[in-house]
Every structure is written in structure tokens, then in C-alpha cells.
PDB file of C-alpha atoms in Angstrom:
ATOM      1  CA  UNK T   1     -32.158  10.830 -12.347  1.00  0.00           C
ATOM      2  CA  UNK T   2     -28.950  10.616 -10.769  1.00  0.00           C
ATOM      3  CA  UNK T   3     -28.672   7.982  -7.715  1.00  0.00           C
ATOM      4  CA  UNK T   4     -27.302   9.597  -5.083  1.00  0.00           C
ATOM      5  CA  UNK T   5     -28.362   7.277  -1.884  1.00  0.00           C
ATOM      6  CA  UNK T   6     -26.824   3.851  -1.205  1.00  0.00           C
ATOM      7  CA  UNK T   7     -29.866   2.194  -0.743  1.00  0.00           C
ATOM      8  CA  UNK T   8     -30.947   3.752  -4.094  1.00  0.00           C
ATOM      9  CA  UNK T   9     -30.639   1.592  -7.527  1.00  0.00           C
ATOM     10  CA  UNK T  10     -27.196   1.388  -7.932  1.00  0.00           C
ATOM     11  CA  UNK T  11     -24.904   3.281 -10.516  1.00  0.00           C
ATOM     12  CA  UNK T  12     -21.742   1.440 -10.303  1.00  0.00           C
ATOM     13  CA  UNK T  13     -21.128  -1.905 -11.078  1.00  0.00           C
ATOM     14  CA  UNK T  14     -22.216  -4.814  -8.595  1.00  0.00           C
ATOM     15  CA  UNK T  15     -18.466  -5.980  -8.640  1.00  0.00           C
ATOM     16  CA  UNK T  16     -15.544  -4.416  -6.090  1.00  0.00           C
ATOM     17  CA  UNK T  17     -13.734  -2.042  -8.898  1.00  0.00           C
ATOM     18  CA  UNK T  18     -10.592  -0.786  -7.388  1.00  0.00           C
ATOM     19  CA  UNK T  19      -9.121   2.506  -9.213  1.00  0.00           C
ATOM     20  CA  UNK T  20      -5.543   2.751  -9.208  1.00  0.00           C
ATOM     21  CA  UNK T  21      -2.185   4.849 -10.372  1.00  0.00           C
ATOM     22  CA  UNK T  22       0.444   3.033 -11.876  1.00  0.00           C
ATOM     23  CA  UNK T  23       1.615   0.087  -9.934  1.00  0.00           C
ATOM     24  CA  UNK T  24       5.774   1.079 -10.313  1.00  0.00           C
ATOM     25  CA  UNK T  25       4.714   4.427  -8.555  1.00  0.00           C
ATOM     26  CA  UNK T  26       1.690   4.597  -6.400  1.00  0.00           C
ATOM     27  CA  UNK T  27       2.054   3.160  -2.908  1.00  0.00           C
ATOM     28  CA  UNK T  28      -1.369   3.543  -1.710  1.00  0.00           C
ATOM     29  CA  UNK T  29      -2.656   2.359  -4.813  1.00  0.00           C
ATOM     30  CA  UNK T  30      -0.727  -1.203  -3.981  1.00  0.00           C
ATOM     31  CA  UNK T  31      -1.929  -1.535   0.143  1.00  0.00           C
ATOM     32  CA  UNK T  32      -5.805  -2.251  -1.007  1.00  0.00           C
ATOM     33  CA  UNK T  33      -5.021  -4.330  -3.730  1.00  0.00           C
ATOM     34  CA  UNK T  34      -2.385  -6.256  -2.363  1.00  0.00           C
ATOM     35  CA  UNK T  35      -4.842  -6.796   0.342  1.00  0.00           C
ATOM     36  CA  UNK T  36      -7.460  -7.799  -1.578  1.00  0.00           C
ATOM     37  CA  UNK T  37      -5.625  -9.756  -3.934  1.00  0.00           C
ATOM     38  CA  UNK T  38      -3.609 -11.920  -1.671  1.00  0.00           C
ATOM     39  CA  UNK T  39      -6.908 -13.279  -0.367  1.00  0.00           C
ATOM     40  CA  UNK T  40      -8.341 -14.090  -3.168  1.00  0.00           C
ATOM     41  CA  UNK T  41     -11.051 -11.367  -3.200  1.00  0.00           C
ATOM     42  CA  UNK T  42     -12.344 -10.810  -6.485  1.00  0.00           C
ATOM     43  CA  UNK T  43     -11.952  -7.462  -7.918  1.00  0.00           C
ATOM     44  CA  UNK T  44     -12.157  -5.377 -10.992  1.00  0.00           C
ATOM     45  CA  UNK T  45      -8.756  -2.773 -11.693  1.00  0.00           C
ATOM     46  CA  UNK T  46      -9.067   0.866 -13.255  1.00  0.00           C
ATOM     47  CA  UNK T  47      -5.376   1.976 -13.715  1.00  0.00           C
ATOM     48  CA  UNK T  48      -4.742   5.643 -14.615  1.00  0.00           C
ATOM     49  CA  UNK T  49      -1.215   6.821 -15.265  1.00  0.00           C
ATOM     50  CA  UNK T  50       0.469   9.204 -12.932  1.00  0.00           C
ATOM     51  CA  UNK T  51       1.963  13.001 -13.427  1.00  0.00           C
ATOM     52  CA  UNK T  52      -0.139  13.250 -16.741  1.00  0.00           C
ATOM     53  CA  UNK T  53      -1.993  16.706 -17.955  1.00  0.00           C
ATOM     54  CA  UNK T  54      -5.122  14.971 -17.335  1.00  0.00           C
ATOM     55  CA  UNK T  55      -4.348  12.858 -14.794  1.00  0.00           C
ATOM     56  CA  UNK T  56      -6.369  14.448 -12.105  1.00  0.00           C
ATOM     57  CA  UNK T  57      -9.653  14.854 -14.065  1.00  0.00           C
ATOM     58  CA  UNK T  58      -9.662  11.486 -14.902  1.00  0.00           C
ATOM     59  CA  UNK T  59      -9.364  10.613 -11.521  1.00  0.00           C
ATOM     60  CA  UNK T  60     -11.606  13.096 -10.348  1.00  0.00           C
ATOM     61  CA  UNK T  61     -14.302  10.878 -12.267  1.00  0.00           C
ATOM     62  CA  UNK T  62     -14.016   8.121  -9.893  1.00  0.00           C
ATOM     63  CA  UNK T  63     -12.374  10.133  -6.472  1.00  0.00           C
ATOM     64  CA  UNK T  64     -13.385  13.256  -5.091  1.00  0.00           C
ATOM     65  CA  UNK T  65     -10.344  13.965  -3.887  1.00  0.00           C
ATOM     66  CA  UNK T  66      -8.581  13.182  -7.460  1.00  0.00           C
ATOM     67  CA  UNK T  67      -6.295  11.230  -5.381  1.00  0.00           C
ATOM     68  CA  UNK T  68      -5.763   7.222  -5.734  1.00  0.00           C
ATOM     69  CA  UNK T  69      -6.642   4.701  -4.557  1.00  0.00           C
ATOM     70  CA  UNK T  70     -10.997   4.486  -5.161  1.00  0.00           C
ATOM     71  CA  UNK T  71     -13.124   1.569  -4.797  1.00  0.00           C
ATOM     72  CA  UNK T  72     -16.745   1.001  -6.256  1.00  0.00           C
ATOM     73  CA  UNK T  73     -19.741  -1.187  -5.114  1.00  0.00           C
ATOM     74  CA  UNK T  74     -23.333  -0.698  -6.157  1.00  0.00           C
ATOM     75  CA  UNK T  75     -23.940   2.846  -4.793  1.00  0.00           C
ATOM     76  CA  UNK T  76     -20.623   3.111  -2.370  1.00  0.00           C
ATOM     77  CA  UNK T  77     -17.954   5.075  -3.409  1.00  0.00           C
ATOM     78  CA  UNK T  78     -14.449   5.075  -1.102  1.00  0.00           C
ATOM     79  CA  UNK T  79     -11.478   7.025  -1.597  1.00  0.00           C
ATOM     80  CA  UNK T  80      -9.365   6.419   1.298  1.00  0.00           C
ATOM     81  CA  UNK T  81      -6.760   3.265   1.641  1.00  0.00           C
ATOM     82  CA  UNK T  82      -7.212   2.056   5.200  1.00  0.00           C
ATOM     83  CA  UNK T  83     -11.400   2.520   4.345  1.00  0.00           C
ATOM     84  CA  UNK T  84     -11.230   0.315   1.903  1.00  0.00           C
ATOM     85  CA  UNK T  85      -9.654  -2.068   3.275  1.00  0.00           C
ATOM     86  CA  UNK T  86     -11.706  -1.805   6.405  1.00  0.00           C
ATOM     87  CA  UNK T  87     -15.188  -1.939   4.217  1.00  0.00           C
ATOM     88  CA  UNK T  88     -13.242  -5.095   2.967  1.00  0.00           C
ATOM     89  CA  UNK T  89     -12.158  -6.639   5.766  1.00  0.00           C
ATOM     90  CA  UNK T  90     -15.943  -6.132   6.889  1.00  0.00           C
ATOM     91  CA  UNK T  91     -17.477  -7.614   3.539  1.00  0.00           C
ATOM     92  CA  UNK T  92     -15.381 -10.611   3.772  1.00  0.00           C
ATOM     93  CA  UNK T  93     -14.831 -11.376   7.635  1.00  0.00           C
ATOM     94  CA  UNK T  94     -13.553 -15.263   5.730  1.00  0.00           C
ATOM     95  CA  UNK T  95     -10.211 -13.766   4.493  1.00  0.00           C
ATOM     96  CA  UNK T  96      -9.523 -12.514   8.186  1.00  0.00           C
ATOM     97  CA  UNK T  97      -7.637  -9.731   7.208  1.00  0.00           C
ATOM     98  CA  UNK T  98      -7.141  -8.528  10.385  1.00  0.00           C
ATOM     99  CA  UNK T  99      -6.265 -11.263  13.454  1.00  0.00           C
ATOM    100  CA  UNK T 100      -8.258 -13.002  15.515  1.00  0.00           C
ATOM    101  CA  UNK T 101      -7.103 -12.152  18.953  1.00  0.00           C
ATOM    102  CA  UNK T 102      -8.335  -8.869  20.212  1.00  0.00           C
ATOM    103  CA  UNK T 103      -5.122  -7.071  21.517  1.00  0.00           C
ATOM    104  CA  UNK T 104      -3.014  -8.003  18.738  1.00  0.00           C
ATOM    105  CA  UNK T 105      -6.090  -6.614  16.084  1.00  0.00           C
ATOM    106  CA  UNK T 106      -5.978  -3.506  17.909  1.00  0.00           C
ATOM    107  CA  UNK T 107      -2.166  -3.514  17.575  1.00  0.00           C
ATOM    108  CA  UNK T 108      -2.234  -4.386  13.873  1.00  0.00           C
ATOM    109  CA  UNK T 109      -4.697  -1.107  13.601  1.00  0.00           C
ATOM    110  CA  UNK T 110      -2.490   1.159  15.528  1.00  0.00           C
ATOM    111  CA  UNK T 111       0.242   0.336  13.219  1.00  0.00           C
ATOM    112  CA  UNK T 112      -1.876   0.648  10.139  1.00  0.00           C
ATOM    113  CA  UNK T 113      -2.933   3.718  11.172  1.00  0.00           C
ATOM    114  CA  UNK T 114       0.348   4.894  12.016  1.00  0.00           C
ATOM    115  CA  UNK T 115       1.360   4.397   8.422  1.00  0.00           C
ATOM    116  CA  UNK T 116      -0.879   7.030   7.560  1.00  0.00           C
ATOM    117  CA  UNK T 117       0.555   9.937   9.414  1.00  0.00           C
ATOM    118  CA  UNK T 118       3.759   8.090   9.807  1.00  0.00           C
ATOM    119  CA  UNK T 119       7.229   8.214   8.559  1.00  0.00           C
ATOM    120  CA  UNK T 120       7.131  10.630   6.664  1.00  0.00           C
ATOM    121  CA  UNK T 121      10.664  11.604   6.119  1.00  0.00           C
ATOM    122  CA  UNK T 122      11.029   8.215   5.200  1.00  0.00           C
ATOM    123  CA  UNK T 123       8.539   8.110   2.867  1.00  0.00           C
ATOM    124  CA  UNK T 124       9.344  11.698   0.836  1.00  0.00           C
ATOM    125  CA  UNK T 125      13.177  10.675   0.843  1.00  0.00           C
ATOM    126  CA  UNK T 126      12.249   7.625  -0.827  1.00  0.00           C
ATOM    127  CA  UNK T 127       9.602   7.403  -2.728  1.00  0.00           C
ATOM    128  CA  UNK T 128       8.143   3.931  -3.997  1.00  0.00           C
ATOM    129  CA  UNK T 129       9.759   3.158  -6.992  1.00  0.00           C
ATOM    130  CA  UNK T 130      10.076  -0.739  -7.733  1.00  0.00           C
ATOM    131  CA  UNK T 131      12.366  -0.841 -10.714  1.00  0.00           C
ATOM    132  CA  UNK T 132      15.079   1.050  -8.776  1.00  0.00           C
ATOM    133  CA  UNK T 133      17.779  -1.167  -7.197  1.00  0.00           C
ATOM    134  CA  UNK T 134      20.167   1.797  -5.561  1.00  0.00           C
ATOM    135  CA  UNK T 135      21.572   3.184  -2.638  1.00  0.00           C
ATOM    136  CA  UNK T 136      20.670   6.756  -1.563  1.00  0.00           C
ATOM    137  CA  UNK T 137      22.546   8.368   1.196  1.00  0.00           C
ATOM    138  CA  UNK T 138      19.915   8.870   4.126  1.00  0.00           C
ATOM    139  CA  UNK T 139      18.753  12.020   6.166  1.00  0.00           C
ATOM    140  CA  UNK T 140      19.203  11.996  10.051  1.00  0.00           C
ATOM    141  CA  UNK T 141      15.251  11.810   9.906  1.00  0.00           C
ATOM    142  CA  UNK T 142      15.056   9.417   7.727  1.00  0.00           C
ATOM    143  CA  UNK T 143      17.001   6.916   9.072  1.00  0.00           C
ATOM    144  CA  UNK T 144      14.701   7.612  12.500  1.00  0.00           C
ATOM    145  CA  UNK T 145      12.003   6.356  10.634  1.00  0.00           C
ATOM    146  CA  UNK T 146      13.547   3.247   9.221  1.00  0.00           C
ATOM    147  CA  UNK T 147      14.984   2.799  12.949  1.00  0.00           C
ATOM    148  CA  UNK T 148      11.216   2.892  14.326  1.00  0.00           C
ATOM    149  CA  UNK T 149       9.712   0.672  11.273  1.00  0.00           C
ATOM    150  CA  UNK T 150      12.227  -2.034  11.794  1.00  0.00           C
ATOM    151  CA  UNK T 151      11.817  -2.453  15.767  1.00  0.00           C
ATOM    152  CA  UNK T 152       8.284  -2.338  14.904  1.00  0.00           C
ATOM    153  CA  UNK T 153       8.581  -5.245  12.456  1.00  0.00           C
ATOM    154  CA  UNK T 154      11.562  -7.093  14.449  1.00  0.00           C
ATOM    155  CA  UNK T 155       8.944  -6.788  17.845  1.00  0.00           C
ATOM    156  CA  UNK T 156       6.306  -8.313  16.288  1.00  0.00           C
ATOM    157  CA  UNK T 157       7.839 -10.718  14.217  1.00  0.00           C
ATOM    158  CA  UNK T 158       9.549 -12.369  17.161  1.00  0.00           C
ATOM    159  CA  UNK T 159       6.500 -12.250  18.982  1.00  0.00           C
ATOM    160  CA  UNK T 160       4.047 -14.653  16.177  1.00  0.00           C
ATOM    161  CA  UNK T 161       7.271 -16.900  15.192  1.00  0.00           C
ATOM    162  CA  UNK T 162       6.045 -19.955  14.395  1.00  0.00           C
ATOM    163  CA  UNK T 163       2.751 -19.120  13.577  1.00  0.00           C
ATOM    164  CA  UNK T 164       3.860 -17.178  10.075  1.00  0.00           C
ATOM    165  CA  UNK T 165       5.940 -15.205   8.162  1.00  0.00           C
ATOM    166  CA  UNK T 166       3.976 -11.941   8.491  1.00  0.00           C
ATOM    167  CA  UNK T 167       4.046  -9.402  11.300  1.00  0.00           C
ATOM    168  CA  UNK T 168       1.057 -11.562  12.847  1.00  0.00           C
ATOM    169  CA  UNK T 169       1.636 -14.714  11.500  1.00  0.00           C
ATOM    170  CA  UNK T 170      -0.333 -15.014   8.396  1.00  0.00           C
ATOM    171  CA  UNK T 171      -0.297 -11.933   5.677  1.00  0.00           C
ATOM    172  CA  UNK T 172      -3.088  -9.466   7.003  1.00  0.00           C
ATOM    173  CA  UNK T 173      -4.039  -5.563   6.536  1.00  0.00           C
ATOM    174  CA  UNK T 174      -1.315  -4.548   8.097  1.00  0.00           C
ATOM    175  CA  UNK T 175       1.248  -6.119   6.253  1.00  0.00           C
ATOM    176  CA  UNK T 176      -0.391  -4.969   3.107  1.00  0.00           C
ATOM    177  CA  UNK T 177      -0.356  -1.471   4.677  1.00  0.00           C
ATOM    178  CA  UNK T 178       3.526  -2.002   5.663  1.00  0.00           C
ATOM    179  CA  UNK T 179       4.268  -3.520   1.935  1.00  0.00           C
ATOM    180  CA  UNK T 180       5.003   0.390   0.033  1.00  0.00           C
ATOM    181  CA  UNK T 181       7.662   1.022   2.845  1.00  0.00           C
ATOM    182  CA  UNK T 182       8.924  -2.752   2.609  1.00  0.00           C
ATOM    183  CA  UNK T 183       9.787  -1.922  -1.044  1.00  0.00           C
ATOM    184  CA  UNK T 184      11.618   1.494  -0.416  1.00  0.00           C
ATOM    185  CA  UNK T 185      13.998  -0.605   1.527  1.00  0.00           C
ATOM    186  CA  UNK T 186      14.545  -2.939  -0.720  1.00  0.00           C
ATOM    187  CA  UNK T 187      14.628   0.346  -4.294  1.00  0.00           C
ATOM    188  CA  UNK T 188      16.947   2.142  -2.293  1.00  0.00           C
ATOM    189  CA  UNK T 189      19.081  -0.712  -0.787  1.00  0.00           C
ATOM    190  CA  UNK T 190      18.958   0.232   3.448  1.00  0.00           C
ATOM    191  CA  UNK T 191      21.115  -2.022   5.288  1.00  0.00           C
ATOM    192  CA  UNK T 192      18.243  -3.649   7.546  1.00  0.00           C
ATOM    193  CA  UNK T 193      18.727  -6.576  10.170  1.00  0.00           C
ATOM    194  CA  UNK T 194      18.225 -10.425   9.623  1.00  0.00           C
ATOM    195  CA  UNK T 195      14.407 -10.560  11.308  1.00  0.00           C
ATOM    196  CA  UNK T 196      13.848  -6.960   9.125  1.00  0.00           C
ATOM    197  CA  UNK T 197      15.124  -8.991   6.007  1.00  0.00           C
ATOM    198  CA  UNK T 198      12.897 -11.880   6.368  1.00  0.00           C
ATOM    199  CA  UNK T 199       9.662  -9.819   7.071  1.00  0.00           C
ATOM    200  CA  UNK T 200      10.460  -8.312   3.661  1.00  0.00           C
ATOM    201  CA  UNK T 201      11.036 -11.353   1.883  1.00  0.00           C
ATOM    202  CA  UNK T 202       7.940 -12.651   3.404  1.00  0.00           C
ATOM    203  CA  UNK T 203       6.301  -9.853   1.129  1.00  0.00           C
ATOM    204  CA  UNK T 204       8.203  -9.948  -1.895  1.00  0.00           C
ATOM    205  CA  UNK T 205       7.429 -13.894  -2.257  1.00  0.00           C
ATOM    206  CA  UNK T 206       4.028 -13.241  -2.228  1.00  0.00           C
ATOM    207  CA  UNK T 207       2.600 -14.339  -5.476  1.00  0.00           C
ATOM    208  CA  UNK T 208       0.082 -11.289  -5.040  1.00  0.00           C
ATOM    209  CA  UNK T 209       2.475  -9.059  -4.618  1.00  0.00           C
ATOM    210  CA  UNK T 210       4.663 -10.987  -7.194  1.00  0.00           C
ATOM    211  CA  UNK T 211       2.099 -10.135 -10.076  1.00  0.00           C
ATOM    212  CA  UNK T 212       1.957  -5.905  -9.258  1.00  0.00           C
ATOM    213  CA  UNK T 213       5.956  -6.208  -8.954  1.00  0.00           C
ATOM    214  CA  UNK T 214       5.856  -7.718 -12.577  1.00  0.00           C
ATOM    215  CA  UNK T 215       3.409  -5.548 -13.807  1.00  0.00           C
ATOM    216  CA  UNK T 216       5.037  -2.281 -12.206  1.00  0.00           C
ATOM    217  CA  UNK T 217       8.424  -3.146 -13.765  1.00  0.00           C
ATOM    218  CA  UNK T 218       6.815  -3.556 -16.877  1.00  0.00           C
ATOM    219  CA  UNK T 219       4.544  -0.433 -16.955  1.00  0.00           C
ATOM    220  CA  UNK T 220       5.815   2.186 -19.978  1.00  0.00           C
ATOM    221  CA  UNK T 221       5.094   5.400 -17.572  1.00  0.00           C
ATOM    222  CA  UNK T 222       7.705   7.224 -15.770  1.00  0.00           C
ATOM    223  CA  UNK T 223       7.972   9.778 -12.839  1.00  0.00           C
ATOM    224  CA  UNK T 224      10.843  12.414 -13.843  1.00  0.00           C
ATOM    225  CA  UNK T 225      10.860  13.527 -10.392  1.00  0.00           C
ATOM    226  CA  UNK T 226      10.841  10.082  -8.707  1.00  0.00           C
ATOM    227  CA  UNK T 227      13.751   8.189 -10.781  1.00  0.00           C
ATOM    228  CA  UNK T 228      15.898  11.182 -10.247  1.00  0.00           C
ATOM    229  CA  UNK T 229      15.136  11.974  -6.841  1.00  0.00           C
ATOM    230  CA  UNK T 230      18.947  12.069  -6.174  1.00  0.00           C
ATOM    231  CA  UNK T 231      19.465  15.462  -8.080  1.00  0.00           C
ATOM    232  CA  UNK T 232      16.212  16.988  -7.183  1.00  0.00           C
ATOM    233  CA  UNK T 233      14.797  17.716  -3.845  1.00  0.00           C
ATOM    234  CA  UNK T 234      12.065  14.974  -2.332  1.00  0.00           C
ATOM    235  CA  UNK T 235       8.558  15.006  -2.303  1.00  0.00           C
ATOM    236  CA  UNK T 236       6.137  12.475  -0.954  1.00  0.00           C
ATOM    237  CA  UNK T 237       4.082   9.884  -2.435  1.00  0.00           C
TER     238      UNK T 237
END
């Protein structure tokens, strides 16, 4: 029989397992594991490649969406980024992924949350793509978003200097949230201000985020549609 209550015995491993698309690629795949990874928080990887024929019924073995991210624990099965990282952040309060103060944790959750629903434009004109280092010519919308990311980023940076690199100080949820749209900047070469610059080289020198960079670059797979989104109209990732 089938367990099909948490507090049942459990069917999945008793070990975080985080299933993933490829690292070059998937953007939500990166915000839980970044987050998990830059603190230290021990965790088993599933990778399945992208844009396959069986892509999604793989997937669909660990998600019910057949969507990346997933995490497994014991009986618990997630499919959503921000959950995860929330069910996380909750199972280890010690790597204080999200700050201390009050106000600025709800602040840190609006803007995660944000990311969700959030530039969109942004995100379907340039999709995460790590081993691209090019210029694209922006949309009017697009550029909005990038506007409202980087007063977001220059706000709060100026606001915890001193106290960290990150957009609270020290590398939190948020950040790993903010990292997918961090890279787009950098893959399709916006001209950003000094503070924006910094915030994203913050990231970039993380050694977490140092190790999926490494790995992404590395990875075999390609995305027709992604590495020549300049001839073919965008979609989002």
C-alpha cells in the first residue's frame, strides 16, 4: 500500500532531494538551490534535461505539475520555488534565510513574491541563459522592468551598506529569488548602474552560485529557442 499521508511511513528518502532542469536554462530550478546551497544545507540533486520528448513525464514522476523545481522529504512532496524555500527556511531557522528584523523580512517577502508575478516582459525577452555574453536590443516594457528591479536593488542596497553585500546585508531568500534576473543582466549585457553592478557581483562571487555557473556552462543540452531568441519571438522561462 501506497503512503499517501505525511505522518504515514514515508516513501521518499529521509534526505532534502531537490529535482531540477538543467542549470544553463532553468531559473527557478537555480532560486531553491542556490538558497539551499549557499547555506550549507545538505541536499540531494535530480537533474532532468529540458525541451526533451520525455521531458515532462519524467518530471511528472516527481511534480504534479511536470514543472521544475520539486523537493522531497519523507512523505512531503513540494513543487513550487518560493514553498520550498519557505519549508526550508522553516526546517533550518540557523541559516536565517530570511532577516531578522521584522519590517525588512516582510520587505524581503514582498519582493520575493513579486518575482513571481513580476517582470515579466523582462523575463520572456530574456530568458536565463548563462553561457550567453550578448547584447539584445530591449522592448519599451522591458526596459520598465529592469528600471523597477534596479531601484529595487539600488534602495535596498544603500539602505544595509555596511552590514553586507546582499540586498539585506548577508545573502538571504530573496537574493536567491533575485539571482535568475541578476544573470539575464549580466547574458544579455544591460547597461546597469554602479550600486546595480555590485549587487550582481555580490551574486556571481558566490562560491554557491559559482559551482551551478560552472556546471551550467558545462551542461551538453541546448534550448533552440532560447540561444536564438534574437530571430525568434520570446517566450518565458
Amino acid at each position: 500500500m501506497v503512503a499517501t499521508n505525511i505522518h504515514d511511513k514515508p516513501k521518499y528518502p529521509p534526505k532534502l532531494t531537490l529535482v531540477i532542469g538543467n542549470k544553463n536554462y532553468s531559473s527557478w530550478s537555480l532560486r531553491p538551490w542556490l538558497a539551499m546551497a549557499a547555506k550549507s544545507i545538505p541536499f540531494a540533486e535530480v537533474l532532468i534535461p529540458l525541451d526533451h520528448p520525455n521531458t515532462k513525464q519524467q518530471v511528472l514522476q516527481y511534480s504534479p505539475t511536470g514543472q521544475v523545481p520539486a523537493l522531497k522529504y519523507g512523505n512531503l512532496l513540494l513543487w513550487e520555488s518560493l514553498a520550498i524555500i519557505e519549508y526550508v527556511a522553516e526546517k533550518h531557522p540557523e541559516a536565517n534565510l530570511w532577516p531578522e528584523e521584522q519590517e525588512y523580512r516582510a520587505l524581503a517577502r514582498a519582493l520575493a513574491s513579486e518575482v513571481h508575478s513580476g517582470f515579466q516582459a523582462f523575463r520572456a525577452h530574456c530568458p536565463m541563459n548563462l553561457r550567453r555574453r550578448a547584447a539584445r536590443r530591449m522592448s519599451a516594457a522591458a526596459d520598465e522592468d529592469v528600471m523597477r528591479l534596479c531601484n529595487y536593488w539600488r534602495k535596498f542596497r544603500l539602505e544595509a551598506a555596511g552590514n553586507g553585500p546582499f540586498l539585506f546585508g548577508e545573502f538571504g531568500a530573496v537574493d536567491a529569488m533575485m539571482a535568475p534576473l541578476a544573470t539575464r543582466i549580466r547574458s544579455y549585457e544591460v547597461p546597469v548602474d554602479r550600486v546595480t553592478n555590485e549587487y550582481i557581483d555580490a551574486i556571481y562571487n558566490l562560491p554557491a552560485f559559482q559551482k551551478w555557473y560552472q556546471a551550467a556552462v558545462a551542461e551538453p543540452w541546448k534550448i533552440a529557442s532560447t540561444d536564438n531568441i534574437d530571430k525568434l519571438r520570446p517566450t518565458m522561462r
